[in-house]
């Protein structure tokens, strides 16, 4: 077992080659990366496909006392989705949901301010949206992102990652219109196993990638700014 990618940028370039035939040079395509680790990947994808890049911020709503279990999620644009089965089965009250949601909304707002200056991102309505992350292990965050994004009426949702667990990539096909998992090694282990460099992406790096993508989109293909 050895790493498949040097770092997230390397993974992004690999993923872009997988997406190129179906999505390059399409003015309706929009790349939405899941911060923070998905942004370096999304930047390389957006650059190769010549498409705009933004972020789609998702925060899991963890069950009180069992935060690793998601009872729902909130996302950019004021979207909230709930897993009604878990809420009902565990008798989670509306007050408990609101308490968790307020905490996560504060972090979502912080990230929106940090990455986008509090400004709304591109409207996904009617667009072919590629949701990008650096890997898909359990798929819980991506699943919440797809469900939240669906409420904003895109024409198509493609889930894309350089690497993912085979079962997870298969399950996501029931949620998204297209799923592109570049590599699906077995056994899977953790996402970081497959990257030689898997250091945490910082807020500063996220802002840098978004600014470079914005500048390159404005200046046109091949621009270096």
PDB file of C-alpha atoms in Angstrom:
ATOM      1  CA  UNK A   1       0.000   0.000   0.000  1.00  0.00           C
ATOM      2  CA  UNK A   2       1.401   3.379  -0.990  1.00  0.00           C
ATOM      3  CA  UNK A   3       0.028   6.907  -1.578  1.00  0.00           C
ATOM      4  CA  UNK A   4      -1.735   7.457  -4.895  1.00  0.00           C
ATOM      5  CA  UNK A   5      -1.260  11.247  -4.865  1.00  0.00           C
ATOM      6  CA  UNK A   6       1.505  13.585  -3.782  1.00  0.00           C
ATOM      7  CA  UNK A   7      -0.925  16.151  -2.359  1.00  0.00           C
ATOM      8  CA  UNK A   8      -4.438  17.514  -2.921  1.00  0.00           C
ATOM      9  CA  UNK A   9      -3.345  19.531  -5.954  1.00  0.00           C
ATOM     10  CA  UNK A  10      -1.988  16.369  -7.545  1.00  0.00           C
ATOM     11  CA  UNK A  11      -5.279  14.642  -6.767  1.00  0.00           C
ATOM     12  CA  UNK A  12      -7.171  17.540  -8.325  1.00  0.00           C
ATOM     13  CA  UNK A  13      -5.230  17.337 -11.568  1.00  0.00           C
ATOM     14  CA  UNK A  14      -5.899  13.605 -11.728  1.00  0.00           C
ATOM     15  CA  UNK A  15      -9.615  14.142 -11.065  1.00  0.00           C
ATOM     16  CA  UNK A  16      -9.792  16.856 -13.727  1.00  0.00           C
ATOM     17  CA  UNK A  17      -8.635  14.379 -16.356  1.00  0.00           C
ATOM     18  CA  UNK A  18     -11.489  12.076 -15.366  1.00  0.00           C
ATOM     19  CA  UNK A  19     -14.025  14.910 -15.714  1.00  0.00           C
ATOM     20  CA  UNK A  20     -12.643  16.613 -18.811  1.00  0.00           C
ATOM     21  CA  UNK A  21     -14.559  14.769 -21.539  1.00  0.00           C
ATOM     22  CA  UNK A  22     -18.005  15.440 -20.028  1.00  0.00           C
ATOM     23  CA  UNK A  23     -17.580  18.859 -18.428  1.00  0.00           C
ATOM     24  CA  UNK A  24     -14.793  20.942 -20.014  1.00  0.00           C
ATOM     25  CA  UNK A  25     -15.613  24.286 -21.668  1.00  0.00           C
ATOM     26  CA  UNK A  26     -19.288  24.139 -20.709  1.00  0.00           C
ATOM     27  CA  UNK A  27     -20.508  27.592 -19.616  1.00  0.00           C
ATOM     28  CA  UNK A  28     -23.176  26.036 -17.415  1.00  0.00           C
ATOM     29  CA  UNK A  29     -20.643  24.127 -15.279  1.00  0.00           C
ATOM     30  CA  UNK A  30     -19.945  25.386 -11.752  1.00  0.00           C
ATOM     31  CA  UNK A  31     -17.380  23.853  -9.399  1.00  0.00           C
ATOM     32  CA  UNK A  32     -18.386  23.899  -5.730  1.00  0.00           C
ATOM     33  CA  UNK A  33     -15.669  22.627  -3.390  1.00  0.00           C
ATOM     34  CA  UNK A  34     -16.276  21.449   0.165  1.00  0.00           C
ATOM     35  CA  UNK A  35     -13.940  23.375   2.502  1.00  0.00           C
ATOM     36  CA  UNK A  36     -11.394  23.027   3.518  1.00  0.00           C
ATOM     37  CA  UNK A  37      -9.679  20.035   1.966  1.00  0.00           C
ATOM     38  CA  UNK A  38     -11.815  20.009  -1.162  1.00  0.00           C
ATOM     39  CA  UNK A  39     -10.749  23.492  -2.223  1.00  0.00           C
ATOM     40  CA  UNK A  40      -7.207  22.709  -3.495  1.00  0.00           C
ATOM     41  CA  UNK A  41      -8.719  19.792  -5.421  1.00  0.00           C
ATOM     42  CA  UNK A  42     -11.541  21.959  -6.758  1.00  0.00           C
ATOM     43  CA  UNK A  43      -9.115  24.668  -7.844  1.00  0.00           C
ATOM     44  CA  UNK A  44      -7.252  22.265 -10.131  1.00  0.00           C
ATOM     45  CA  UNK A  45     -10.535  20.915 -11.500  1.00  0.00           C
ATOM     46  CA  UNK A  46     -11.899  24.408 -12.184  1.00  0.00           C
ATOM     47  CA  UNK A  47      -8.666  25.463 -13.850  1.00  0.00           C
ATOM     48  CA  UNK A  48      -8.578  22.426 -16.133  1.00  0.00           C
ATOM     49  CA  UNK A  49     -12.267  22.572 -17.065  1.00  0.00           C
ATOM     50  CA  UNK A  50     -12.178  26.373 -17.410  1.00  0.00           C
ATOM     51  CA  UNK A  51     -15.112  26.742 -15.029  1.00  0.00           C
ATOM     52  CA  UNK A  52     -15.789  29.074 -12.082  1.00  0.00           C
ATOM     53  CA  UNK A  53     -14.969  27.912  -8.561  1.00  0.00           C
ATOM     54  CA  UNK A  54     -16.757  28.633  -5.312  1.00  0.00           C
ATOM     55  CA  UNK A  55     -17.312  26.842  -2.017  1.00  0.00           C
ATOM     56  CA  UNK A  56     -20.325  24.998  -0.686  1.00  0.00           C
ATOM     57  CA  UNK A  57     -20.096  25.049   3.072  1.00  0.00           C
ATOM     58  CA  UNK A  58     -21.782  22.205   4.907  1.00  0.00           C
ATOM     59  CA  UNK A  59     -21.919  21.705   8.670  1.00  0.00           C
ATOM     60  CA  UNK A  60     -23.142  18.450  10.131  1.00  0.00           C
ATOM     61  CA  UNK A  61     -25.793  18.593  12.843  1.00  0.00           C
ATOM     62  CA  UNK A  62     -24.623  15.948  15.302  1.00  0.00           C
ATOM     63  CA  UNK A  63     -26.943  14.121  17.658  1.00  0.00           C
ATOM     64  CA  UNK A  64     -26.508  15.595  21.173  1.00  0.00           C
ATOM     65  CA  UNK A  65     -24.164  13.334  23.111  1.00  0.00           C
ATOM     66  CA  UNK A  66     -23.341  11.352  19.963  1.00  0.00           C
ATOM     67  CA  UNK A  67     -21.999  14.095  17.721  1.00  0.00           C
ATOM     68  CA  UNK A  68     -20.422  11.679  15.247  1.00  0.00           C
ATOM     69  CA  UNK A  69     -23.966  10.619  14.219  1.00  0.00           C
ATOM     70  CA  UNK A  70     -25.593  13.124  11.868  1.00  0.00           C
ATOM     71  CA  UNK A  71     -29.225  14.034  12.464  1.00  0.00           C
ATOM     72  CA  UNK A  72     -28.995  16.533   9.617  1.00  0.00           C
ATOM     73  CA  UNK A  73     -26.893  19.304   8.153  1.00  0.00           C
ATOM     74  CA  UNK A  74     -26.944  22.972   7.275  1.00  0.00           C
ATOM     75  CA  UNK A  75     -25.386  24.434   4.165  1.00  0.00           C
ATOM     76  CA  UNK A  76     -24.598  27.680   2.385  1.00  0.00           C
ATOM     77  CA  UNK A  77     -27.673  29.608   1.326  1.00  0.00           C
ATOM     78  CA  UNK A  78     -29.664  28.986   4.491  1.00  0.00           C
ATOM     79  CA  UNK A  79     -30.449  25.380   3.605  1.00  0.00           C
ATOM     80  CA  UNK A  80     -31.218  22.867   6.346  1.00  0.00           C
ATOM     81  CA  UNK A  81     -31.825  19.146   5.881  1.00  0.00           C
ATOM     82  CA  UNK A  82     -32.853  16.716   8.616  1.00  0.00           C
ATOM     83  CA  UNK A  83     -32.629  12.958   8.829  1.00  0.00           C
ATOM     84  CA  UNK A  84     -36.187  12.487   9.996  1.00  0.00           C
ATOM     85  CA  UNK A  85     -35.666   8.793  10.746  1.00  0.00           C
ATOM     86  CA  UNK A  86     -32.911   9.523  13.275  1.00  0.00           C
ATOM     87  CA  UNK A  87     -34.778  12.497  14.753  1.00  0.00           C
ATOM     88  CA  UNK A  88     -37.876  10.344  15.289  1.00  0.00           C
ATOM     89  CA  UNK A  89     -36.087   7.202  16.459  1.00  0.00           C
ATOM     90  CA  UNK A  90     -34.009   9.073  19.062  1.00  0.00           C
ATOM     91  CA  UNK A  91     -36.875  11.405  20.084  1.00  0.00           C
ATOM     92  CA  UNK A  92     -34.774  14.505  19.461  1.00  0.00           C
ATOM     93  CA  UNK A  93     -36.783  17.586  20.357  1.00  0.00           C
ATOM     94  CA  UNK A  94     -37.086  20.741  18.215  1.00  0.00           C
ATOM     95  CA  UNK A  95     -35.298  22.634  20.982  1.00  0.00           C
ATOM     96  CA  UNK A  96     -32.328  20.275  20.814  1.00  0.00           C
ATOM     97  CA  UNK A  97     -32.172  20.619  17.041  1.00  0.00           C
ATOM     98  CA  UNK A  98     -32.232  24.411  17.308  1.00  0.00           C
ATOM     99  CA  UNK A  99     -29.455  24.440  19.904  1.00  0.00           C
ATOM    100  CA  UNK A 100     -27.149  22.375  17.692  1.00  0.00           C
ATOM    101  CA  UNK A 101     -28.142  24.324  14.592  1.00  0.00           C
ATOM    102  CA  UNK A 102     -27.347  27.692  16.201  1.00  0.00           C
ATOM    103  CA  UNK A 103     -23.858  26.516  17.100  1.00  0.00           C
ATOM    104  CA  UNK A 104     -23.165  25.172  13.636  1.00  0.00           C
ATOM    105  CA  UNK A 105     -24.704  28.213  11.948  1.00  0.00           C
ATOM    106  CA  UNK A 106     -22.175  30.384  13.778  1.00  0.00           C
ATOM    107  CA  UNK A 107     -19.290  28.330  12.373  1.00  0.00           C
ATOM    108  CA  UNK A 108     -20.865  28.290   8.916  1.00  0.00           C
ATOM    109  CA  UNK A 109     -21.224  32.078   9.045  1.00  0.00           C
ATOM    110  CA  UNK A 110     -17.600  32.403  10.166  1.00  0.00           C
ATOM    111  CA  UNK A 111     -16.428  30.350   7.220  1.00  0.00           C
ATOM    112  CA  UNK A 112     -18.637  32.233   4.757  1.00  0.00           C
ATOM    113  CA  UNK A 113     -17.143  35.494   6.034  1.00  0.00           C
ATOM    114  CA  UNK A 114     -13.612  34.119   5.974  1.00  0.00           C
ATOM    115  CA  UNK A 115     -13.839  32.663   2.475  1.00  0.00           C
ATOM    116  CA  UNK A 116     -16.338  34.882   0.664  1.00  0.00           C
ATOM    117  CA  UNK A 117     -16.440  38.106   2.677  1.00  0.00           C
ATOM    118  CA  UNK A 118     -20.032  37.311   3.584  1.00  0.00           C
ATOM    119  CA  UNK A 119     -21.100  37.663  -0.054  1.00  0.00           C
ATOM    120  CA  UNK A 120     -23.366  35.051  -1.668  1.00  0.00           C
ATOM    121  CA  UNK A 121     -21.701  32.678  -4.076  1.00  0.00           C
ATOM    122  CA  UNK A 122     -22.849  31.904  -7.628  1.00  0.00           C
ATOM    123  CA  UNK A 123     -26.450  30.790  -8.000  1.00  0.00           C
ATOM    124  CA  UNK A 124     -26.466  27.050  -8.841  1.00  0.00           C
ATOM    125  CA  UNK A 125     -30.001  27.111 -10.239  1.00  0.00           C
ATOM    126  CA  UNK A 126     -30.076  25.575 -13.708  1.00  0.00           C
ATOM    127  CA  UNK A 127     -26.343  24.835 -13.731  1.00  0.00           C
ATOM    128  CA  UNK A 128     -24.367  21.602 -13.980  1.00  0.00           C
ATOM    129  CA  UNK A 129     -22.705  21.593 -10.573  1.00  0.00           C
ATOM    130  CA  UNK A 130     -19.667  19.496  -9.677  1.00  0.00           C
ATOM    131  CA  UNK A 131     -19.346  19.024  -5.909  1.00  0.00           C
ATOM    132  CA  UNK A 132     -15.696  18.311  -5.112  1.00  0.00           C
ATOM    133  CA  UNK A 133     -13.963  16.928  -2.026  1.00  0.00           C
ATOM    134  CA  UNK A 134     -10.506  15.447  -1.416  1.00  0.00           C
ATOM    135  CA  UNK A 135     -11.922  11.982  -0.728  1.00  0.00           C
ATOM    136  CA  UNK A 136     -15.039  10.023   0.163  1.00  0.00           C
ATOM    137  CA  UNK A 137     -14.827   7.757   3.201  1.00  0.00           C
ATOM    138  CA  UNK A 138     -18.268   7.412   4.838  1.00  0.00           C
ATOM    139  CA  UNK A 139     -19.764  10.008   2.469  1.00  0.00           C
ATOM    140  CA  UNK A 140     -21.878  11.629   5.206  1.00  0.00           C
ATOM    141  CA  UNK A 141     -20.778  15.197   4.495  1.00  0.00           C
ATOM    142  CA  UNK A 142     -21.086  14.820   0.732  1.00  0.00           C
ATOM    143  CA  UNK A 143     -24.501  13.213   1.079  1.00  0.00           C
ATOM    144  CA  UNK A 144     -25.685  16.209   3.109  1.00  0.00           C
ATOM    145  CA  UNK A 145     -24.186  18.564   0.542  1.00  0.00           C
ATOM    146  CA  UNK A 146     -26.024  16.859  -2.321  1.00  0.00           C
ATOM    147  CA  UNK A 147     -29.347  16.972  -0.486  1.00  0.00           C
ATOM    148  CA  UNK A 148     -28.875  20.615   0.443  1.00  0.00           C
ATOM    149  CA  UNK A 149     -27.764  21.610  -3.047  1.00  0.00           C
ATOM    150  CA  UNK A 150     -30.716  19.793  -4.617  1.00  0.00           C
ATOM    151  CA  UNK A 151     -33.057  22.275  -2.910  1.00  0.00           C
ATOM    152  CA  UNK A 152     -31.431  25.057  -4.965  1.00  0.00           C
ATOM    153  CA  UNK A 153     -32.504  23.501  -8.282  1.00  0.00           C
ATOM    154  CA  UNK A 154     -29.302  22.778 -10.217  1.00  0.00           C
ATOM    155  CA  UNK A 155     -29.724  21.110 -13.609  1.00  0.00           C
ATOM    156  CA  UNK A 156     -27.318  18.331 -12.591  1.00  0.00           C
ATOM    157  CA  UNK A 157     -25.220  17.377  -9.568  1.00  0.00           C
ATOM    158  CA  UNK A 158     -21.959  15.517 -10.067  1.00  0.00           C
ATOM    159  CA  UNK A 159     -20.100  14.271  -6.998  1.00  0.00           C
ATOM    160  CA  UNK A 160     -16.358  14.078  -7.651  1.00  0.00           C
ATOM    161  CA  UNK A 161     -13.295  13.096  -5.619  1.00  0.00           C
ATOM    162  CA  UNK A 162      -9.836  11.767  -6.506  1.00  0.00           C
ATOM    163  CA  UNK A 163     -10.332   8.763  -4.247  1.00  0.00           C
ATOM    164  CA  UNK A 164     -13.144   7.086  -2.363  1.00  0.00           C
ATOM    165  CA  UNK A 165     -14.394   3.918  -0.740  1.00  0.00           C
ATOM    166  CA  UNK A 166     -16.074   1.707  -3.346  1.00  0.00           C
ATOM    167  CA  UNK A 167     -19.257   1.195  -1.291  1.00  0.00           C
ATOM    168  CA  UNK A 168     -19.576   4.909  -0.553  1.00  0.00           C
ATOM    169  CA  UNK A 169     -19.149   5.901  -4.194  1.00  0.00           C
ATOM    170  CA  UNK A 170     -21.812   3.361  -5.102  1.00  0.00           C
ATOM    171  CA  UNK A 171     -24.249   4.615  -2.477  1.00  0.00           C
ATOM    172  CA  UNK A 172     -23.847   8.212  -3.624  1.00  0.00           C
ATOM    173  CA  UNK A 173     -25.114   7.236  -7.067  1.00  0.00           C
ATOM    174  CA  UNK A 174     -28.569   7.073  -5.495  1.00  0.00           C
ATOM    175  CA  UNK A 175     -28.213  10.722  -4.411  1.00  0.00           C
ATOM    176  CA  UNK A 176     -26.361  12.466  -7.272  1.00  0.00           C
ATOM    177  CA  UNK A 177     -26.855  12.470 -11.037  1.00  0.00           C
ATOM    178  CA  UNK A 178     -23.230  11.537 -11.659  1.00  0.00           C
ATOM    179  CA  UNK A 179     -20.447  10.235  -9.414  1.00  0.00           C
ATOM    180  CA  UNK A 180     -16.778  10.306 -10.405  1.00  0.00           C
ATOM    181  CA  UNK A 181     -14.445   8.541  -7.969  1.00  0.00           C
ATOM    182  CA  UNK A 182     -10.997   8.560  -9.514  1.00  0.00           C
ATOM    183  CA  UNK A 183      -9.612   5.666  -7.468  1.00  0.00           C
ATOM    184  CA  UNK A 184     -11.463   3.123  -5.318  1.00  0.00           C
ATOM    185  CA  UNK A 185      -8.792   1.033  -3.573  1.00  0.00           C
ATOM    186  CA  UNK A 186      -9.702  -1.914  -1.382  1.00  0.00           C
ATOM    187  CA  UNK A 187      -9.318  -2.015   1.532  1.00  0.00           C
ATOM    188  CA  UNK A 188      -9.848   1.729   1.761  1.00  0.00           C
ATOM    189  CA  UNK A 189      -8.628   2.828   5.233  1.00  0.00           C
ATOM    190  CA  UNK A 190      -8.600   6.638   5.731  1.00  0.00           C
ATOM    191  CA  UNK A 191      -8.483   9.312   3.028  1.00  0.00           C
ATOM    192  CA  UNK A 192      -5.113  10.605   4.242  1.00  0.00           C
ATOM    193  CA  UNK A 193      -3.578   7.183   3.660  1.00  0.00           C
ATOM    194  CA  UNK A 194      -3.622   7.839  -0.069  1.00  0.00           C
ATOM    195  CA  UNK A 195      -1.868  11.220   0.007  1.00  0.00           C
ATOM    196  CA  UNK A 196       1.861  11.636   0.674  1.00  0.00           C
ATOM    197  CA  UNK A 197       1.097  15.160   1.957  1.00  0.00           C
ATOM    198  CA  UNK A 198      -2.245  15.451   3.759  1.00  0.00           C
ATOM    199  CA  UNK A 199      -1.610  18.458   5.987  1.00  0.00           C
ATOM    200  CA  UNK A 200      -4.731  20.344   7.007  1.00  0.00           C
ATOM    201  CA  UNK A 201      -5.758  23.034   4.540  1.00  0.00           C
ATOM    202  CA  UNK A 202      -5.823  26.462   6.205  1.00  0.00           C
ATOM    203  CA  UNK A 203      -8.338  29.285   5.830  1.00  0.00           C
ATOM    204  CA  UNK A 204      -5.585  31.324   4.156  1.00  0.00           C
ATOM    205  CA  UNK A 205      -5.020  28.601   1.570  1.00  0.00           C
ATOM    206  CA  UNK A 206      -8.739  28.415   0.857  1.00  0.00           C
ATOM    207  CA  UNK A 207      -8.898  32.176   0.262  1.00  0.00           C
ATOM    208  CA  UNK A 208      -5.804  32.019  -1.934  1.00  0.00           C
ATOM    209  CA  UNK A 209      -7.232  29.312  -4.177  1.00  0.00           C
ATOM    210  CA  UNK A 210     -10.575  31.121  -4.496  1.00  0.00           C
ATOM    211  CA  UNK A 211      -8.876  34.407  -5.383  1.00  0.00           C
ATOM    212  CA  UNK A 212      -6.636  32.789  -7.991  1.00  0.00           C
ATOM    213  CA  UNK A 213      -9.624  31.002  -9.518  1.00  0.00           C
ATOM    214  CA  UNK A 214     -11.617  34.254  -9.642  1.00  0.00           C
ATOM    215  CA  UNK A 215      -8.732  36.124 -11.251  1.00  0.00           C
ATOM    216  CA  UNK A 216      -8.108  33.415 -13.838  1.00  0.00           C
ATOM    217  CA  UNK A 217     -11.808  33.278 -14.719  1.00  0.00           C
ATOM    218  CA  UNK A 218     -11.852  37.025 -15.285  1.00  0.00           C
ATOM    219  CA  UNK A 219      -8.640  37.064 -17.316  1.00  0.00           C
ATOM    220  CA  UNK A 220      -9.509  34.032 -19.425  1.00  0.00           C
ATOM    221  CA  UNK A 221      -7.895  30.674 -20.254  1.00  0.00           C
ATOM    222  CA  UNK A 222      -4.177  30.465 -19.730  1.00  0.00           C
ATOM    223  CA  UNK A 223      -4.053  33.585 -17.556  1.00  0.00           C
ATOM    224  CA  UNK A 224      -1.572  33.729 -14.734  1.00  0.00           C
ATOM    225  CA  UNK A 225      -2.693  37.064 -13.295  1.00  0.00           C
TER     226      UNK A 225
END
